[in-house]
């Protein structure tokens, strides 16, 4: 008679194995946000590579996984400012005329986020046809994945928006726990990275009229909006760096940026007769980029902009407040309202244009598992009840620097630009 091997309830080895499996599943999930970062480097060539791993800076999300100890809960990253200067010609004196260099820095913190689940009691298991313990793991995994993706999206957009339903695990900004849940401050778009749709010019810098956003319900996301984005990015100094997908043979000659659009923005854009051609262009470019999954499915490629549907909208309804920066040289935020004329038929959705190094995502190791995920099951009330907990230690922040533009120094969201547009909606607060 063959026997079976069972691990005792609460076995520490089992807890670590569960955590490792959950972390691996999280990293392999096939979602839009997970496709916006490159893979972690492999191998163990040296202690530094083993303790601190960072994904490529050419993708919008730069991940840093630090498994070392004693470094605190804060990560600092730097930018070498652009350097300009004329050459010294002939025998003119060069000594003492060197052009200075300047570093800008930004920081982010990490914190633990935990998701406890009540798995019921002895009578629950007797009365229910479902095995709550078996169902608990994927439920906890789903909550953690939503938290990761939604917090990335909110930091990219510089706002949470006000759409709120059971699919959101990140609450709206009026929730008293919002700041703690987001770990790092959600910063409104810098002035030089905030635009809005305009029926005449494609896009224009974000502006306010009498305390309300200067958008009309006719300022929708259209083909000429995307043309305006490309034109503007090509004409400004120091635009967001292009995204370079691993193995993309056309990256140098035909640089790309990624435009995340809400489902409502995408739906209006997809009705254009030319959209099928955009999808074909995306599939063709996918062959140049090693079949990267971001190009597949419902993506469209137009004028160097890869248009991809985001999972949830960053949406503002009539009367809602939008935070914005009113100065190029300050992070101070002002507020304005969505016009009351939007009523219950229209809202403002925020599209996000992503270049390289838009968002930093830092992961730290739990002392329980030595990886960022940790897992626990606990019996309560003398073994009658069971509670499960999945936790993770991470932090996210939009990458922002004070950059010398030559004639002025500007606060700059390095790889994230937002474009606000009107969208038709199917009812109030949907």
Coordinates of C-alpha atoms in Angstrom, one line a residue:
X1 CA 0.0 0.0 0.0
X2 CA 1.5 3.3 -1.1
X3 CA 1.6 6.2 1.4
X4 CA 1.4 9.9 1.0
X5 CA 3.4 12.8 2.3
X6 CA 1.7 15.7 3.9
X7 CA 3.1 18.9 5.3
X8 CA 1.9 19.9 8.7
X9 CA -0.4 22.9 8.9
X10 CA 1.6 26.1 9.2
X11 CA 4.9 24.5 8.1
X12 CA 7.4 27.3 7.4
X13 CA 8.8 25.5 4.3
X14 CA 5.3 25.3 2.8
X15 CA 4.7 29.0 3.5
X16 CA 7.9 29.9 1.6
X17 CA 7.0 27.6 -1.3
X18 CA 3.6 29.2 -1.5
X19 CA 5.2 32.7 -1.5
X20 CA 7.7 31.7 -4.2
X21 CA 4.9 30.3 -6.4
X22 CA 2.8 33.4 -6.0
X23 CA 5.6 35.7 -6.8
X24 CA 6.5 33.7 -9.9
X25 CA 2.9 33.7 -11.0
X26 CA 2.7 37.4 -10.5
X27 CA 5.8 38.1 -12.6
X28 CA 4.5 35.9 -15.4
X29 CA 0.9 37.3 -15.6
X30 CA -0.1 38.4 -19.1
X31 CA -1.5 41.9 -18.5
X32 CA -0.9 45.2 -20.3
X33 CA 0.9 46.7 -17.3
X34 CA 3.2 43.7 -16.9
X35 CA 4.2 44.0 -20.6
X36 CA 5.6 47.5 -20.0
X37 CA 8.8 46.4 -18.2
X38 CA 11.6 44.3 -19.4
X39 CA 12.8 41.1 -17.8
X40 CA 15.0 41.0 -14.8
X41 CA 18.6 40.2 -15.6
X42 CA 19.5 36.5 -15.1
X43 CA 22.6 34.9 -13.7
X44 CA 24.6 35.5 -10.6
X45 CA 27.7 37.3 -11.9
X46 CA 28.9 39.0 -8.7
X47 CA 27.3 39.9 -5.4
X48 CA 25.8 43.2 -6.6
X49 CA 24.0 41.5 -9.5
X50 CA 22.6 38.9 -7.1
X51 CA 21.4 41.4 -4.4
X52 CA 20.1 44.2 -6.6
X53 CA 18.5 43.5 -10.0
X54 CA 17.1 46.2 -12.3
X55 CA 15.2 45.8 -15.5
X56 CA 16.1 47.8 -18.6
X57 CA 15.7 51.6 -18.5
X58 CA 14.4 51.6 -22.1
X59 CA 11.0 50.4 -21.0
X60 CA 8.3 52.6 -19.3
X61 CA 8.4 50.6 -16.0
X62 CA 11.9 50.2 -14.5
X63 CA 11.9 47.5 -11.8
X64 CA 14.5 47.3 -9.1
X65 CA 14.5 44.2 -6.8
X66 CA 16.8 44.7 -3.9
X67 CA 17.3 41.6 -1.7
X68 CA 20.0 43.1 0.5
X69 CA 19.6 44.1 4.1
X70 CA 20.3 47.3 6.0
X71 CA 19.5 49.7 3.2
X72 CA 16.3 51.1 4.7
X73 CA 13.0 51.5 3.0
X74 CA 14.0 54.2 0.5
X75 CA 15.5 54.0 -3.0
X76 CA 17.3 56.9 -4.7
X77 CA 17.8 57.2 -8.5
X78 CA 19.7 59.9 -10.4
X79 CA 19.7 61.6 -13.8
X80 CA 22.7 63.2 -15.4
X81 CA 21.3 66.5 -16.9
X82 CA 21.8 67.2 -20.6
X83 CA 25.1 69.0 -21.3
X84 CA 25.3 71.7 -23.9
X85 CA 28.2 73.8 -25.1
X86 CA 30.1 75.2 -28.0
X87 CA 33.4 73.7 -29.2
X88 CA 36.6 75.6 -28.5
X89 CA 38.2 76.2 -31.9
X90 CA 41.8 76.4 -33.1
X91 CA 44.3 77.7 -30.5
X92 CA 41.7 79.5 -28.4
X93 CA 42.2 78.8 -24.7
X94 CA 40.2 75.8 -23.5
X95 CA 41.6 75.5 -19.9
X96 CA 39.1 76.6 -17.3
X97 CA 36.2 76.7 -19.7
X98 CA 34.9 73.2 -19.0
X99 CA 31.1 72.8 -19.1
X100 CA 29.7 71.8 -15.7
X101 CA 27.7 68.7 -15.1
X102 CA 24.7 68.4 -12.8
X103 CA 22.9 65.4 -11.3
X104 CA 19.2 65.5 -10.4
X105 CA 17.7 62.9 -8.0
X106 CA 14.4 61.4 -7.1
X107 CA 13.4 58.9 -4.4
X108 CA 10.8 56.4 -3.6
X109 CA 9.8 54.4 -0.5
X110 CA 8.7 50.8 -0.2
X111 CA 6.1 49.5 2.3
X112 CA 4.3 46.2 2.9
X113 CA 0.8 45.6 1.6
X114 CA -1.2 42.7 3.0
X115 CA -4.4 41.0 1.9
X116 CA -6.1 38.9 4.6
X117 CA -8.9 36.6 3.7
X118 CA -11.4 34.9 6.0
X119 CA -11.6 31.2 5.0
X120 CA -14.6 30.5 7.3
X121 CA -14.9 28.0 10.1
X122 CA -15.7 24.4 10.7
X123 CA -19.4 24.8 10.0
X124 CA -18.6 26.8 6.8
X125 CA -16.7 23.8 5.4
X126 CA -19.5 21.5 6.3
X127 CA -22.3 23.6 4.8
X128 CA -20.5 24.9 1.7
X129 CA -19.9 22.8 -1.5
X130 CA -16.7 24.9 -2.1
X131 CA -13.3 24.4 -0.5
X132 CA -12.5 27.9 0.7
X133 CA -8.9 27.0 1.5
X134 CA -8.4 25.9 -2.1
X135 CA -10.1 29.1 -3.4
X136 CA -8.2 31.4 -1.1
X137 CA -4.9 31.4 -2.9
X138 CA -6.1 32.6 -6.4
X139 CA -8.4 35.1 -4.8
X140 CA -5.5 36.6 -2.8
X141 CA -3.3 36.5 -5.9
X142 CA -5.9 38.3 -7.9
X143 CA -6.2 41.1 -5.3
X144 CA -2.4 41.5 -5.1
X145 CA -2.2 41.7 -8.9
X146 CA -4.9 44.3 -9.1
X147 CA -3.2 46.4 -6.5
X148 CA 0.1 46.3 -8.4
X149 CA -1.4 47.1 -11.8
X150 CA -3.7 49.8 -10.5
X151 CA -1.1 51.6 -8.3
X152 CA 1.2 51.6 -11.4
X153 CA -1.6 53.2 -13.5
X154 CA -2.4 55.8 -10.9
X155 CA 1.2 56.9 -10.5
X156 CA 1.7 57.1 -14.3
X157 CA -1.5 59.2 -14.7
X158 CA -0.7 61.5 -11.7
X159 CA -4.3 60.9 -10.5
X160 CA -6.6 58.2 -9.4
X161 CA -9.7 59.6 -11.0
X162 CA -13.2 59.0 -9.7
X163 CA -14.6 55.9 -11.4
X164 CA -15.2 53.5 -8.5
X165 CA -16.6 50.0 -8.5
X166 CA -15.8 46.6 -7.0
X167 CA -13.0 46.1 -9.6
X168 CA -10.9 48.8 -8.0
X169 CA -8.8 47.8 -5.0
X170 CA -7.1 51.3 -5.0
X171 CA -9.7 53.7 -3.5
X172 CA -10.3 57.2 -4.7
X173 CA -8.2 60.0 -3.3
X174 CA -10.9 61.1 -0.8
X175 CA -10.4 57.8 1.1
X176 CA -8.5 58.5 4.3
X177 CA -6.2 55.6 3.6
X178 CA -5.4 56.5 0.0
X179 CA -2.0 58.1 0.6
X180 CA -0.8 55.1 2.7
X181 CA -2.0 52.6 0.1
X182 CA -0.2 54.4 -2.6
X183 CA 3.0 54.5 -0.4
X184 CA 4.6 57.4 -2.4
X185 CA 2.8 60.7 -3.2
X186 CA 0.7 60.7 -6.4
X187 CA 2.1 63.7 -8.2
X188 CA 0.0 65.7 -10.7
X189 CA 1.6 65.9 -14.2
X190 CA 4.4 68.4 -14.5
X191 CA 3.4 71.4 -16.6
X192 CA 5.5 70.4 -19.6
X193 CA 3.9 66.9 -19.7
X194 CA 0.2 67.8 -19.4
X195 CA -1.9 68.3 -22.5
X196 CA -5.5 68.0 -23.7
X197 CA -7.3 67.3 -26.9
X198 CA -8.2 70.2 -29.2
X199 CA -10.4 69.9 -32.3
X200 CA -8.3 72.4 -34.2
X201 CA -4.7 71.7 -33.2
X202 CA -4.8 68.0 -32.2
X203 CA -3.4 68.7 -28.7
X204 CA -2.7 71.9 -26.7
X205 CA -1.1 72.4 -23.3
X206 CA -3.5 71.9 -20.4
X207 CA -5.4 75.1 -19.6
X208 CA -8.1 76.4 -17.3
X209 CA -10.9 78.9 -17.8
X210 CA -12.7 80.5 -14.8
X211 CA -11.7 77.5 -12.6
X212 CA -12.9 74.8 -15.1
X213 CA -10.9 72.7 -17.6
X214 CA -10.9 74.3 -21.0
X215 CA -12.3 71.2 -22.7
X216 CA -15.5 70.8 -24.7
X217 CA -17.5 67.6 -25.0
X218 CA -16.4 67.6 -28.7
X219 CA -12.7 67.3 -27.8
X220 CA -12.5 63.6 -28.3
X221 CA -9.5 61.3 -29.0
X222 CA -9.2 61.1 -32.8
X223 CA -6.5 60.4 -35.4
X224 CA -5.5 64.0 -35.5
X225 CA -5.0 63.9 -31.7
X226 CA -2.4 61.2 -32.1
X227 CA -0.8 63.2 -35.0
X228 CA -0.7 66.2 -32.6
X229 CA 1.0 64.1 -30.0
X230 CA 3.7 63.0 -32.4
X231 CA 4.2 66.5 -33.8
X232 CA 4.5 68.1 -30.3
X233 CA 6.9 65.5 -29.1
X234 CA 9.2 66.0 -32.1
X235 CA 9.3 69.7 -31.6
X236 CA 9.9 70.2 -27.9
X237 CA 13.4 70.0 -26.3
X238 CA 14.1 66.8 -24.4
X239 CA 11.0 64.8 -25.1
X240 CA 10.3 61.5 -23.3
X241 CA 12.9 58.9 -24.4
X242 CA 11.5 56.3 -26.9
X243 CA 10.6 52.8 -25.7
X244 CA 13.0 50.1 -26.9
X245 CA 11.5 46.6 -27.0
X246 CA 14.0 43.8 -26.6
X247 CA 15.2 42.7 -30.0
X248 CA 13.3 45.4 -31.9
X249 CA 15.3 45.7 -35.1
X250 CA 13.6 49.0 -36.1
X251 CA 14.1 50.8 -32.7
X252 CA 16.8 53.2 -33.9
X253 CA 15.3 54.2 -37.3
X254 CA 11.6 54.1 -36.2
X255 CA 11.4 55.0 -32.5
X256 CA 8.2 54.3 -30.6
X257 CA 6.3 55.5 -27.6
X258 CA 3.3 53.8 -26.0
X259 CA -0.1 55.5 -25.6
X260 CA -2.3 54.0 -23.0
X261 CA -6.0 54.9 -23.7
X262 CA -9.1 54.2 -21.7
X263 CA -11.7 51.7 -23.0
X264 CA -14.0 54.7 -23.9
X265 CA -11.2 56.5 -25.7
X266 CA -10.2 53.4 -27.6
X267 CA -13.8 52.6 -28.6
X268 CA -14.2 56.1 -30.2
X269 CA -10.8 55.9 -31.9
X270 CA -11.4 52.3 -33.2
X271 CA -14.4 53.5 -35.2
X272 CA -12.2 55.4 -37.6
X273 CA -12.1 53.5 -41.0
X274 CA -8.3 53.6 -40.9
X275 CA -8.0 51.7 -37.6
X276 CA -7.7 48.3 -39.3
X277 CA -4.6 49.6 -41.0
X278 CA -3.2 50.6 -37.7
X279 CA -3.7 47.1 -36.3
X280 CA -2.0 45.7 -39.3
X281 CA 0.9 48.1 -38.8
X282 CA 1.2 46.9 -35.2
X283 CA 1.3 43.3 -36.2
X284 CA 4.0 44.1 -38.8
X285 CA 6.1 45.9 -36.2
X286 CA 5.6 43.0 -33.8
X287 CA 7.6 40.8 -36.2
X288 CA 10.5 43.4 -36.0
X289 CA 10.3 43.3 -32.1
X290 CA 10.4 39.6 -31.6
X291 CA 6.7 39.1 -31.4
X292 CA 6.4 41.2 -28.2
X293 CA 2.8 40.7 -26.9
X294 CA 2.1 44.4 -26.4
X295 CA 1.8 44.8 -30.2
X296 CA -0.7 42.0 -30.5
X297 CA -4.5 41.9 -29.9
X298 CA -6.2 45.2 -29.9
X299 CA -3.1 47.4 -30.3
X300 CA -2.7 49.9 -33.1
X301 CA 0.4 51.6 -34.5
X302 CA 0.1 55.1 -35.9
X303 CA 2.9 57.6 -36.6
X304 CA 5.3 56.2 -34.1
X305 CA 2.7 55.8 -31.4
X306 CA 1.6 52.3 -30.2
X307 CA -2.0 52.7 -29.0
X308 CA -2.9 50.2 -26.3
X309 CA -6.1 49.9 -24.2
X310 CA -5.5 50.4 -20.5
X311 CA -7.3 48.1 -18.0
X312 CA -9.2 50.8 -16.1
X313 CA -10.0 54.4 -17.0
X314 CA -8.6 57.4 -15.1
X315 CA -11.9 59.3 -15.2
X316 CA -13.2 62.6 -14.0
X317 CA -16.9 63.4 -14.0
X318 CA -18.8 66.7 -14.1
X319 CA -17.9 68.7 -11.0
X320 CA -14.9 66.5 -10.1
X321 CA -11.5 68.1 -9.2
X322 CA -8.4 67.8 -11.4
X323 CA -5.0 68.6 -9.9
X324 CA -2.5 70.3 -12.2
X325 CA 0.8 72.1 -12.0
X326 CA 0.7 75.8 -13.0
X327 CA 4.4 76.4 -13.2
X328 CA 7.3 74.9 -15.1
X329 CA 9.7 75.4 -12.1
X330 CA 7.5 74.3 -9.2
X331 CA 5.8 71.1 -8.0
X332 CA 3.0 73.1 -6.4
X333 CA -0.4 71.9 -7.5
X334 CA -3.5 73.8 -8.3
X335 CA -7.0 72.5 -8.8
X336 CA -9.8 73.0 -11.3
X337 CA -13.2 71.4 -12.0
X338 CA -14.7 69.4 -14.9
X339 CA -17.3 71.7 -16.5
X340 CA -20.9 71.1 -15.3
X341 CA -21.9 71.1 -19.0
X342 CA -20.5 67.5 -19.2
X343 CA -23.5 66.4 -17.3
X344 CA -24.1 62.7 -17.1
X345 CA -23.4 62.0 -20.8
X346 CA -19.7 62.9 -20.9
X347 CA -16.6 62.7 -18.7
X348 CA -12.9 63.4 -19.0
X349 CA -10.6 60.4 -19.5
X350 CA -6.8 60.6 -19.2
X351 CA -4.6 59.0 -21.9
X352 CA -0.9 58.3 -20.9
X353 CA 1.9 58.6 -23.3
X354 CA 4.8 56.5 -22.0
X355 CA 8.5 56.6 -23.0
X356 CA 11.4 54.9 -21.3
X357 CA 11.9 55.4 -17.6
X358 CA 8.4 56.6 -16.8
X359 CA 7.8 54.7 -13.6
X360 CA 10.1 53.2 -11.0
X361 CA 8.9 50.1 -9.2
X362 CA 11.0 48.9 -6.3
X363 CA 10.7 45.5 -4.6
X364 CA 12.2 44.5 -1.3
X365 CA 12.7 41.2 0.4
X366 CA 10.5 40.0 3.3
X367 CA 12.4 38.7 6.3
X368 CA 10.0 35.7 6.2
X369 CA 10.8 34.4 2.7
X370 CA 13.7 36.5 1.4
X371 CA 11.6 37.5 -1.6
X372 CA 9.1 40.3 -2.0
X373 CA 6.0 38.1 -1.5
X374 CA 5.1 36.4 1.8
X375 CA 2.3 34.1 2.8
X376 CA 0.6 33.0 6.0
X377 CA -2.3 30.8 7.2
X378 CA -3.4 31.1 10.8
X379 CA -6.0 29.1 12.9
X380 CA -8.1 31.2 15.2
X381 CA -10.6 30.4 18.0
X382 CA -9.0 27.1 19.0
X383 CA -8.8 25.9 15.5
X384 CA -12.4 26.6 14.5
X385 CA -11.6 29.4 12.1
X386 CA -8.8 30.0 9.5
X387 CA -7.5 33.2 8.1
X388 CA -5.1 33.4 5.1
X389 CA -2.8 36.4 4.3
X390 CA -0.8 37.3 1.2
X391 CA 1.6 40.2 1.5
X392 CA 4.2 42.0 -0.7
X393 CA 6.8 44.7 -0.1
X394 CA 7.1 47.3 -2.9
X395 CA 6.8 50.9 -3.8
X396 CA 6.1 52.8 -7.0
X397 CA 6.8 56.4 -8.0
X398 CA 6.7 58.4 -11.2
X399 CA 10.2 59.3 -12.2
X400 CA 10.6 63.1 -12.0
X401 CA 13.6 65.3 -12.3
X402 CA 14.5 69.0 -12.3
X403 CA 16.0 69.3 -15.7
X404 CA 18.1 72.1 -17.1
X405 CA 16.5 73.0 -20.5
X406 CA 19.2 75.6 -21.3
X407 CA 17.2 78.8 -20.8
X408 CA 15.3 77.5 -17.8
X409 CA 15.1 74.7 -15.3
X410 CA 11.9 72.7 -15.5
X411 CA 10.3 70.1 -13.2
X412 CA 9.8 67.2 -15.7
X413 CA 8.0 63.9 -15.6
X414 CA 10.8 62.1 -17.4
X415 CA 8.9 59.4 -19.4
X416 CA 5.2 60.0 -18.7
X417 CA 3.0 62.5 -20.6
X418 CA -0.8 62.8 -20.1
X419 CA -3.5 63.9 -22.5
X420 CA -7.0 64.6 -21.2
X421 CA -9.9 64.2 -23.6
X422 CA -13.7 64.1 -23.5
X423 CA -15.4 60.8 -23.7
X424 CA -19.1 59.8 -24.0
X425 CA -20.2 57.7 -21.0
X426 CA -23.2 55.4 -20.6
X427 CA -24.4 57.0 -17.4
X428 CA -23.5 59.0 -14.3
X429 CA -20.4 57.6 -12.4
X430 CA -20.0 54.5 -14.6

